[in-house]
GROMACS .gro file of C-alpha atoms in nm:
model
  414
    1LYS     CA    1   0.000   0.000   0.000
    2LEU     CA    2   0.283   0.237   0.085
    3GLN     CA    3   0.453   0.163  -0.248
    4PHE     CA    4   0.126   0.231  -0.431
    5LEU     CA    5   0.085   0.561  -0.240
    6TYR     CA    6   0.442   0.660  -0.325
    7PHE     CA    7   0.380   0.585  -0.694
    8ILE     CA    8   0.057   0.789  -0.704
    9VAL     CA    9   0.218   1.090  -0.532
   10MET     CA   10   0.576   1.095  -0.660
   11GLU     CA   11   0.571   0.930  -1.003
   12GLU     CA   12   0.625   1.188  -1.278
   13GLU     CA   13   0.433   1.018  -1.557
   14LYS     CA   14   0.487   1.086  -1.926
   15ASP     CA   15   0.168   0.916  -2.039
   16GLY     CA   16  -0.030   1.227  -2.127
   17THR     CA   17  -0.292   1.195  -2.400
   18VAL     CA   18  -0.487   1.452  -2.598
   19LEU     CA   19  -0.791   1.393  -2.376
   20SER     CA   20  -0.618   1.404  -2.037
   21THR     CA   21  -0.401   1.706  -2.122
   22SER     CA   22  -0.696   1.894  -2.270
   23MET     CA   23  -0.905   1.827  -1.958
   24ASN     CA   24  -0.628   1.956  -1.731
   25LEU     CA   25  -0.572   2.273  -1.934
   26ILE     CA   26  -0.946   2.344  -1.967
   27ALA     CA   27  -0.981   2.308  -1.590
   28THR     CA   28  -0.685   2.545  -1.545
   29MET     CA   29  -0.834   2.798  -1.788
   30VAL     CA   30  -1.201   2.807  -1.685
   31GLY     CA   31  -1.189   2.945  -1.332
   32LEU     CA   32  -1.336   3.225  -1.123
   33ALA     CA   33  -1.332   3.468  -1.419
   34VAL     CA   34  -1.642   3.294  -1.555
   35LEU     CA   35  -1.851   3.440  -1.272
   36SER     CA   36  -1.769   3.798  -1.376
   37MET     CA   37  -1.772   3.769  -1.756
   38PRO     CA   38  -2.148   3.832  -1.797
   39ASN     CA   39  -2.113   4.152  -1.592
   40ALA     CA   40  -1.815   4.257  -1.807
   41ALA     CA   41  -2.016   4.200  -2.125
   42GLY     CA   42  -2.311   4.396  -1.988
   43GLY     CA   43  -2.099   4.689  -1.871
   44SER     CA   44  -1.864   4.719  -2.169
   45GLY     CA   45  -2.121   4.655  -2.443
   46MET     CA   46  -2.144   4.372  -2.693
   47VAL     CA   47  -1.911   4.516  -2.958
   48PHE     CA   48  -1.625   4.591  -2.720
   49PHE     CA   49  -1.663   4.268  -2.521
   50TRP     CA   50  -1.672   4.030  -2.816
   51GLY     CA   51  -1.398   4.223  -2.994
   52THR     CA   52  -1.180   4.186  -2.685
   53PHE     CA   53  -1.277   3.818  -2.667
   54VAL     CA   54  -1.156   3.750  -3.022
   55VAL     CA   55  -0.828   3.935  -2.960
   56CYS     CA   56  -0.763   3.739  -2.640
   57PHE     CA   57  -0.836   3.405  -2.810
   58VAL     CA   58  -0.588   3.482  -3.091
   59MET     CA   59  -0.325   3.598  -2.841
   60PHE     CA   60  -0.383   3.286  -2.630
   61PHE     CA   61  -0.321   3.057  -2.928
   62PHE     CA   62  -0.006   3.228  -3.053
   63SER     CA   63   0.146   3.284  -2.708
   64LEU     CA   64   0.103   2.922  -2.592
   65LYS     CA   65   0.196   2.776  -2.933
   66SER     CA   66   0.512   2.989  -2.956
   67PHE     CA   67   0.608   2.912  -2.598
   68ALA     CA   68   0.566   2.538  -2.661
   69ASP     CA   69   0.771   2.557  -2.983
   70ALA     CA   70   1.053   2.721  -2.789
   71ALA     CA   71   1.031   2.459  -2.511
   72ARG     CA   72   1.041   2.147  -2.729
   73PRO     CA   73   1.403   2.157  -2.856
   74HIS     CA   74   1.532   2.161  -2.497
   75ASN     CA   75   1.267   1.925  -2.352
   76CYS     CA   76   1.176   2.181  -2.085
   77ALA     CA   77   0.971   2.027  -1.803
   78ASN     CA   78   0.800   2.345  -1.687
   79TYR     CA   79   0.747   2.715  -1.750
   80GLN     CA   80   1.050   2.846  -1.562
   81GLU     CA   81   1.291   2.617  -1.748
   82VAL     CA   82   1.187   2.780  -2.077
   83LEU     CA   83   1.276   3.120  -1.934
   84GLU     CA   84   1.611   2.991  -1.809
   85VAL     CA   85   1.696   2.848  -2.151
   86TYR     CA   86   1.626   3.162  -2.351
   87ILE     CA   87   1.662   3.458  -2.118
   88GLY     CA   88   1.870   3.329  -1.828
   89LYS     CA   89   1.809   3.210  -1.477
   90SER     CA   90   1.780   3.557  -1.328
   91SER     CA   91   1.485   3.637  -1.555
   92SER     CA   92   1.297   3.335  -1.424
   93TYR     CA   93   1.296   3.494  -1.078
   94ILE     CA   94   1.064   3.768  -1.212
   95MET     CA   95   0.817   3.506  -1.331
   96GLN     CA   96   0.850   3.300  -1.013
   97ALA     CA   97   0.783   3.602  -0.793
   98ALA     CA   98   0.481   3.697  -1.005
   99TRP     CA   99   0.346   3.343  -1.004
  100LEU     CA  100   0.403   3.270  -0.634
  101MET     CA  101   0.218   3.587  -0.536
  102MET     CA  102  -0.065   3.515  -0.777
  103ALA     CA  103  -0.089   3.146  -0.684
  104LEU     CA  104  -0.116   3.227  -0.313
  105MET     CA  105  -0.402   3.470  -0.382
  106VAL     CA  106  -0.573   3.230  -0.626
  107VAL     CA  107  -0.574   2.940  -0.378
  108ALA     CA  108  -0.685   3.176  -0.100
  109SER     CA  109  -0.971   3.292  -0.323
  110TYR     CA  110  -1.062   2.929  -0.392
  111LEU     CA  111  -1.088   2.873  -0.017
  112ILE     CA  112  -1.303   3.185   0.030
  113VAL     CA  113  -1.535   3.101  -0.262
  114THR     CA  114  -1.579   2.745  -0.134
  115ALA     CA  115  -1.651   2.858   0.223
  116ASP     CA  116  -1.891   3.130   0.102
  117ALA     CA  117  -2.074   2.886  -0.123
  118PHE     CA  118  -2.151   2.632   0.145
  119HIS     CA  119  -2.200   2.885   0.426
  120LYS     CA  120  -2.499   3.036   0.242
  121PHE     CA  121  -2.698   2.722   0.321
  122SER     CA  122  -2.882   2.783   0.648
  123SER     CA  123  -2.848   2.416   0.741
  124VAL     CA  124  -2.469   2.453   0.715
  125SER     CA  125  -2.420   2.802   0.857
  126GLY     CA  126  -2.615   2.709   1.168
  127VAL     CA  127  -2.373   2.424   1.245
  128VAL     CA  128  -2.035   2.514   1.094
  129SER     CA  129  -1.878   2.860   1.100
  130HIS     CA  130  -1.728   3.028   0.795
  131SER     CA  131  -1.379   2.997   0.946
  132ALA     CA  132  -1.429   2.624   0.999
  133LEU     CA  133  -1.541   2.584   0.637
  134LEU     CA  134  -1.218   2.751   0.525
  135GLY     CA  135  -1.023   2.492   0.725
  136ILE     CA  136  -1.229   2.204   0.586
  137ALA     CA  137  -1.174   2.323   0.229
  138ALA     CA  138  -0.799   2.344   0.293
  139GLY     CA  139  -0.808   1.991   0.436
  140VAL     CA  140  -0.972   1.860   0.118
  141MET     CA  141  -0.720   2.040  -0.101
  142LEU     CA  142  -0.417   1.882   0.068
  143PRO     CA  143  -0.445   1.514  -0.036
  144ILE     CA  144  -0.563   1.582  -0.392
  145SER     CA  145  -0.274   1.827  -0.446
  146LEU     CA  146   0.005   1.585  -0.348
  147PRO     CA  147   0.060   1.409  -0.686
  148LYS     CA  148   0.354   1.556  -0.881
  149SER     CA  149   0.231   1.452  -1.225
  150LEU     CA  150  -0.027   1.662  -1.410
  151HIS     CA  151  -0.148   1.342  -1.575
  152SER     CA  152  -0.226   1.194  -1.231
  153VAL     CA  153  -0.496   1.453  -1.158
  154ARG     CA  154  -0.684   1.419  -1.488
  155LEU     CA  155  -0.995   1.270  -1.323
  156ILE     CA  156  -1.002   1.550  -1.065
  157SER     CA  157  -0.985   1.803  -1.350
  158THR     CA  158  -1.269   1.625  -1.531
  159PHE     CA  159  -1.494   1.648  -1.225
  160SER     CA  160  -1.400   2.013  -1.187
  161ASN     CA  161  -1.509   2.082  -1.545
  162ILE     CA  162  -1.837   1.899  -1.485
  163ALA     CA  163  -1.897   2.108  -1.171
  164VAL     CA  164  -1.845   2.431  -1.367
  165LEU     CA  165  -2.095   2.311  -1.629
  166LEU     CA  166  -2.353   2.271  -1.352
  167ILE     CA  167  -2.341   2.648  -1.297
  168PHE     CA  168  -2.451   2.691  -1.657
  169VAL     CA  169  -2.730   2.438  -1.596
  170ALA     CA  170  -2.841   2.643  -1.294
  171ILE     CA  171  -2.864   2.958  -1.510
  172VAL     CA  172  -3.076   2.774  -1.766
  173ILE     CA  173  -3.308   2.645  -1.493
  174ASN     CA  174  -3.334   2.996  -1.346
  175TRP     CA  175  -3.378   3.157  -1.691
  176GLY     CA  176  -3.555   3.492  -1.675
  177THR     CA  177  -3.589   3.492  -1.297
  178GLY     CA  178  -3.363   3.611  -1.015
  179ASP     CA  179  -3.356   3.950  -0.849
  180HIS     CA  180  -3.506   4.142  -1.142
  181ASN     CA  181  -3.866   4.031  -1.079
  182GLY     CA  182  -3.913   3.949  -1.446
  183GLU     CA  183  -3.774   4.285  -1.564
  184LYS     CA  184  -3.427   4.322  -1.705
  185GLU     CA  185  -3.230   4.597  -1.869
  186SER     CA  186  -3.140   4.523  -2.230
  187VAL     CA  187  -2.776   4.488  -2.324
  188SER     CA  188  -2.635   4.781  -2.522
  189TRP     CA  189  -2.393   4.756  -2.813
  190GLY     CA  190  -2.167   5.027  -2.674
  191PRO     CA  191  -1.999   5.072  -2.332
  192ASN     CA  192  -2.215   5.198  -2.044
  193ASP     CA  193  -1.977   5.160  -1.749
  194THR     CA  194  -1.624   5.303  -1.784
  195SER     CA  195  -1.471   5.110  -1.493
  196ILE     CA  196  -1.604   4.776  -1.618
  197THR     CA  197  -1.497   4.857  -1.974
  198LEU     CA  198  -1.139   4.930  -1.861
  199SER     CA  199  -1.115   4.602  -1.668
  200THR     CA  200  -1.276   4.383  -1.936
  201GLY     CA  201  -0.954   4.322  -2.131
  202PRO     CA  202  -0.748   4.200  -1.833
  203LEU     CA  203  -1.042   3.988  -1.712
  204VAL     CA  204  -1.090   3.812  -2.047
  205ALA     CA  205  -0.712   3.771  -2.093
  206GLY     CA  206  -0.697   3.605  -1.751
  207GLY     CA  207  -0.982   3.377  -1.860
  208PHE     CA  208  -0.755   3.238  -2.133
  209GLY     CA  209  -0.462   3.166  -1.903
  210CYS     CA  210  -0.337   2.807  -1.875
  211HIS     CA  211   0.027   2.863  -1.975
  212ILE     CA  212   0.171   2.770  -1.637
  213ASN     CA  213   0.051   2.410  -1.687
  214GLY     CA  214   0.083   2.414  -2.066
  215ILE     CA  215   0.455   2.337  -2.074
  216ARG     CA  216   0.415   2.067  -1.811
  217GLY     CA  217   0.138   1.914  -2.021
  218LEU     CA  218   0.364   1.922  -2.327
  219TYR     CA  219   0.647   1.758  -2.131
  220GLU     CA  220   0.422   1.472  -2.018
  221LEU     CA  221   0.265   1.408  -2.361
  222LYS     CA  222   0.339   1.075  -2.523
  223ASN     CA  223   0.317   1.237  -2.867
  224LYS     CA  224   0.451   1.593  -2.859
  225ASN     CA  225   0.311   1.662  -3.207
  226ASP     CA  226  -0.040   1.654  -3.058
  227PHE     CA  227   0.013   1.974  -2.862
  228THR     CA  228  -0.105   2.216  -3.133
  229LYS     CA  229  -0.424   2.013  -3.157
  230ILE     CA  230  -0.461   2.035  -2.779
  231ILE     CA  231  -0.420   2.414  -2.782
  232LEU     CA  232  -0.699   2.440  -3.039
  233ILE     CA  233  -0.925   2.205  -2.842
  234VAL     CA  234  -0.869   2.396  -2.519
  235GLY     CA  235  -0.920   2.732  -2.688
  236VAL     CA  236  -1.235   2.628  -2.875
  237VAL     CA  237  -1.393   2.452  -2.576
  238GLY     CA  238  -1.309   2.740  -2.345
  239THR     CA  239  -1.444   2.993  -2.597
  240ALA     CA  240  -1.764   2.793  -2.649
  241PHE     CA  241  -1.823   2.761  -2.277
  242TYR     CA  242  -1.757   3.129  -2.201
  243SER     CA  243  -1.974   3.240  -2.497
  244ILE     CA  244  -2.272   3.022  -2.409
  245PHE     CA  245  -2.238   3.115  -2.044
  246VAL     CA  246  -2.234   3.491  -2.115
  247ILE     CA  247  -2.521   3.474  -2.366
  248ALA     CA  248  -2.738   3.267  -2.130
  249ALA     CA  249  -2.667   3.497  -1.834
  250LEU     CA  250  -2.739   3.817  -2.027
  251SER     CA  251  -3.056   3.666  -2.171
  252ALA     CA  252  -3.172   3.576  -1.821
  253TYR     CA  253  -3.070   3.885  -1.624
  254GLY     CA  254  -2.990   4.162  -1.870
  255SER     CA  255  -2.697   4.404  -1.859
  256ASP     CA  256  -2.719   4.468  -1.484
  257VAL     CA  257  -2.617   4.110  -1.401
  258ASP     CA  258  -2.410   4.100  -1.083
  259GLY     CA  259  -2.029   4.082  -1.085
  260ASP     CA  260  -2.072   3.743  -0.914
  261ILE     CA  261  -2.350   3.576  -1.108
  262GLN     CA  262  -2.422   3.339  -0.821
  263LYS     CA  263  -2.595   3.632  -0.647
  264ASN     CA  264  -2.854   3.645  -0.926
  265LEU     CA  265  -2.953   3.284  -0.879
  266GLN     CA  266  -3.236   3.210  -0.639
  267GLY     CA  267  -3.387   2.900  -0.481
  268VAL     CA  268  -3.283   2.555  -0.603
  269PRO     CA  269  -3.080   2.686  -0.901
  270GLY     CA  270  -2.886   2.910  -0.664
  271GLY     CA  271  -2.812   2.612  -0.442
  272ILE     CA  272  -2.693   2.408  -0.740
  273ALA     CA  273  -2.465   2.692  -0.852
  274ARG     CA  274  -2.313   2.740  -0.506
  275VAL     CA  275  -2.242   2.369  -0.456
  276ALA     CA  276  -2.101   2.342  -0.809
  277MET     CA  277  -1.873   2.646  -0.769
  278GLY     CA  278  -1.754   2.538  -0.425
  279THR     CA  279  -1.674   2.190  -0.555
  280ALA     CA  280  -1.508   2.315  -0.875
  281THR     CA  281  -1.277   2.557  -0.694
  282VAL     CA  282  -1.152   2.294  -0.450
  283LEU     CA  283  -1.086   2.048  -0.733
  284LYS     CA  284  -0.891   2.312  -0.929
  285ALA     CA  285  -0.640   2.355  -0.647
  286PRO     CA  286  -0.393   2.084  -0.767
  287LEU     CA  287  -0.356   2.265  -1.100
  288ILE     CA  288  -0.228   2.572  -0.917
  289ILE     CA  289  -0.038   2.403  -0.634
  290GLN     CA  290   0.159   2.157  -0.853
  291PRO     CA  291   0.353   2.415  -1.058
  292THR     CA  292   0.395   2.634  -0.750
  293ARG     CA  293   0.552   2.348  -0.555
  294ASP     CA  294   0.782   2.271  -0.848
  295MET     CA  295   0.909   2.629  -0.844
  296ILE     CA  296   0.969   2.626  -0.469
  297GLU     CA  297   1.159   2.297  -0.499
  298VAL     CA  298   1.391   2.449  -0.760
  299LEU     CA  299   1.437   2.776  -0.570
  300LEU     CA  300   1.520   2.605  -0.242
  301ASN     CA  301   1.696   2.304  -0.399
  302VAL     CA  302   1.467   2.067  -0.207
  303PRO     CA  303   1.558   1.695  -0.230
  304LYS     CA  304   1.306   1.460  -0.386
  305GLY     CA  305   1.099   1.264  -0.138
  306ILE     CA  306   0.740   1.218  -0.033
  307GLY     CA  307   0.807   1.382   0.305
  308TYR     CA  308   0.934   1.703   0.146
  309ASN     CA  309   0.645   1.692  -0.100
  310VAL     CA  310   0.390   1.676   0.182
  311LEU     CA  311   0.571   1.948   0.379
  312LEU     CA  312   0.583   2.195   0.089
  313THR     CA  313   0.220   2.129  -0.006
  314THR     CA  314   0.102   2.170   0.353
  315THR     CA  315   0.305   2.487   0.401
  316PHE     CA  316   0.171   2.649   0.085
  317ILE     CA  317  -0.193   2.560   0.160
  318GLY     CA  318  -0.137   2.686   0.515
  319GLY     CA  319  -0.014   3.018   0.375
  320ALA     CA  320  -0.318   3.043   0.148
  321LEU     CA  321  -0.546   2.959   0.442
  322GLY     CA  322  -0.383   3.233   0.650
  323SER     CA  323  -0.434   3.480   0.364
  324ALA     CA  324  -0.799   3.379   0.336
  325TYR     CA  325  -0.853   3.434   0.711
  326ALA     CA  326  -0.676   3.772   0.701
  327LEU     CA  327  -0.832   3.921   0.388
  328GLY     CA  328  -1.182   3.777   0.379
  329SER     CA  329  -1.256   3.923   0.033
  330LEU     CA  330  -1.006   3.917  -0.252
  331SER     CA  331  -1.201   4.075  -0.537
  332THR     CA  332  -0.979   4.383  -0.576
  333ALA     CA  333  -0.659   4.188  -0.512
  334MET     CA  334  -0.757   3.927  -0.772
  335THR     CA  335  -0.837   4.196  -1.029
  336LEU     CA  336  -0.496   4.354  -0.981
  337LEU     CA  337  -0.310   4.022  -0.983
  338SER     CA  338  -0.495   3.891  -1.291
  339GLY     CA  339  -0.420   4.209  -1.482
  340THR     CA  340  -0.055   4.229  -1.375
  341SER     CA  341   0.097   3.893  -1.280
  342GLY     CA  342  -0.150   3.700  -1.495
  343VAL     CA  343  -0.090   3.906  -1.810
  344THR     CA  344   0.286   3.896  -1.747
  345ILE     CA  345   0.282   3.516  -1.735
  346THR     CA  346   0.045   3.457  -2.029
  347TRP     CA  347   0.148   3.733  -2.272
  348ILE     CA  348   0.457   3.937  -2.182
  349LEU     CA  349   0.708   3.665  -2.087
  350PRO     CA  350   0.604   3.431  -2.374
  351GLY     CA  351   0.653   3.728  -2.607
  352VAL     CA  352   1.004   3.790  -2.475
  353VAL     CA  353   1.093   3.420  -2.512
  354LEU     CA  354   0.952   3.416  -2.865
  355TRP     CA  355   1.169   3.716  -2.958
  356TYR     CA  356   1.487   3.537  -2.846
  357TYR     CA  357   1.378   3.208  -3.004
  358LYS     CA  358   1.304   3.355  -3.347
  359LYS     CA  359   1.602   3.590  -3.336
  360GLY     CA  360   1.830   3.296  -3.262
  361THR     CA  361   1.974   3.446  -2.944
  362GLY     CA  362   1.964   3.352  -2.581
  363TYR     CA  363   2.101   3.072  -2.370
  364ALA     CA  364   2.176   2.744  -2.540
  365ALA     CA  365   2.038   2.484  -2.298
  366ALA     CA  366   1.923   2.437  -1.942
  367GLY     CA  367   2.267   2.312  -1.844
  368THR     CA  368   2.438   2.633  -1.953
  369VAL     CA  369   2.186   2.895  -1.853
  370ASN     CA  370   2.431   3.053  -1.609
  371ASP     CA  371   2.710   3.080  -1.865
  372ASP     CA  372   2.715   3.429  -2.015
  373GLU     CA  373   2.967   3.321  -2.280
  374VAL     CA  374   2.708   3.115  -2.466
  375ARG     CA  375   2.460   3.401  -2.489
  376ASP     CA  376   2.374   3.507  -2.845
  377GLU     CA  377   2.547   3.200  -2.988
  378ILE     CA  378   2.273   2.942  -3.039
  379GLU     CA  379   2.109   2.869  -3.370
  380PRO     CA  380   1.730   2.859  -3.364
  381GLU     CA  381   1.575   2.523  -3.452
  382THR     CA  382   1.299   2.696  -3.645
  383LEU     CA  383   1.318   3.043  -3.795
  384ILE     CA  384   1.013   3.204  -3.954
  385GLY     CA  385   1.160   3.551  -3.978
  386ASP     CA  386   0.984   3.878  -3.917
  387SER     CA  387   0.639   3.726  -3.853
  388GLY     CA  388   0.764   3.560  -3.535
  389ARG     CA  389   0.924   3.881  -3.414
  390PHE     CA  390   0.607   4.075  -3.494
  391THR     CA  391   0.405   3.829  -3.283
  392ALA     CA  392   0.656   3.869  -3.000
  393VAL     CA  393   0.625   4.248  -3.007
  394LEU     CA  394   0.246   4.220  -3.025
  395LEU     CA  395   0.234   3.995  -2.718
  396VAL     CA  396   0.458   4.222  -2.510
  397ALA     CA  397   0.285   4.541  -2.622
  398GLY     CA  398  -0.063   4.393  -2.572
  399GLY     CA  399   0.032   4.273  -2.226
  400ALA     CA  400   0.168   4.616  -2.134
  401VAL     CA  401  -0.158   4.780  -2.248
  402PHE     CA  402  -0.366   4.543  -2.037
  403VAL     CA  403  -0.149   4.605  -1.730
  404GLY     CA  404  -0.210   4.977  -1.782
  405LEU     CA  405  -0.585   4.920  -1.818
  406THR     CA  406  -0.588   4.721  -1.494
  407PHE     CA  407  -0.450   5.013  -1.295
  408ALA     CA  408  -0.670   5.261  -1.485
  409SER     CA  409  -0.985   5.066  -1.394
  410GLN     CA  410  -0.890   5.074  -1.025
  411LEU     CA  411  -0.800   5.443  -1.031
  412TYR     CA  412  -1.132   5.524  -1.198
  413LYS     CA  413  -1.317   5.370  -0.901
  414LEU     CA  414  -1.144   5.606  -0.655
   0.00000   0.00000   0.00000
C-alpha cells in the first residue's frame, strides 16, 4: 500500500494523452473569471466585449503555441525552465515572484469562494462557522494536491469541469428569474460603465490563461506533435463555454447582471450553482499548487521525497489559508493580480521568449543557462523571420496595455 501511495504521489508520468491534457488545461483555464464575464459584457457593451474576446483568443493561441515551440528543442519540463533556456536564470525569478504571489491569492480565493458557497446554506451556517469551512476546504485540497504529475490529476480536472458546467445548468433552470422580478435591462452595443470597460480586457485575458501548466502538459505528452491540436481544443472549448455562459446569463438577467452571477440565482438553481462552484474551486487547487511546488523545490533546492512533497504542499496551503482568514474578500486583489501577474505570465514573458527564439539568441540549454559566454550563440531550430518577431512584439505590447488598463480601472473607481 505504501509503495502504491508513493507511486501515485511521486511518479512523474509521461503518459499524457490529448484527452487528459486537454481536460487539465481546460480546468486550469475556466476558473473564477467565468462568474464575472457576464457583468463585463453587460458593462462594456457587446461590440467591445466580443472584440476583446476575439483578440484574447488569438493571443492565447499564438502565445502558448510559440512558448511550446521554444520549449520542445530543450525538452523543458516546466514554464520556468523555458525562461532559463532563452533569457537566463535571473529572468525566471521575475516570473516566479509573479506566479508565487498570484498562486497564493488564487488558492486563498478558492478557499473563500468554497466557504462562502456552502456557508450560504442555512443548514450549514447554523452548524459550521465560515472559518471552519475555510479549514475544511484546505483539508480537502491537501491530499488531492500531493501528486507531482499533471497526468495523475486528470480525473479530478474532469470532475471540476463537470462542476463548472452545472453552474450553466443552474442559469438555464433559473432563466428569466432572479432578483429582477421578471424585468431586465437590455444589453447595449456600446460601453455603459467606464470602470467595467477598462477592466474587461485584463479579465478576459486572464480567462484564457493556462500557460503555467501548458509546458508541463507538453512535457508529459506521449506524442509531442499533438500539442497544437490540444491548444486548439482547449481554446475552442473554453471559448464555447464562455460564450454560451455569457449569452445565457445576459438573456436571463440583462446588462445589470451582478459581478458574481451566483448572487442572481435564487432558490434551487442558486443552491446548485453554489455547490457546483464550491466543488469546482476545491478540485482546481492541484492545477495551481503543482507548478507552485515545483518552483519552490527548484528555488530552495529541495531533495526529492514524499516527506518534502507533503511538507511543501502543507506549508503552501497553510499560507493560502492564512491569507484567506486575514483578507476575507479578494475581489480587488484578484483583479490587480490577474491584470498584472496574470498578463505577465500569459502574454509578456512568452513574447520575450519568442523574440529570443526567433532571433536565434539567448542561452543554449538548461545546463548552460548561467554561462554568459554562450549568450547570443545558439542557432534557432525553427526560424520564420519577421512574422515571429512581430508576434513577439504584439504579445509584449498587448500585455503592457492590459497592465495599464488594470490600474486605470482601479484608479477610476477612486
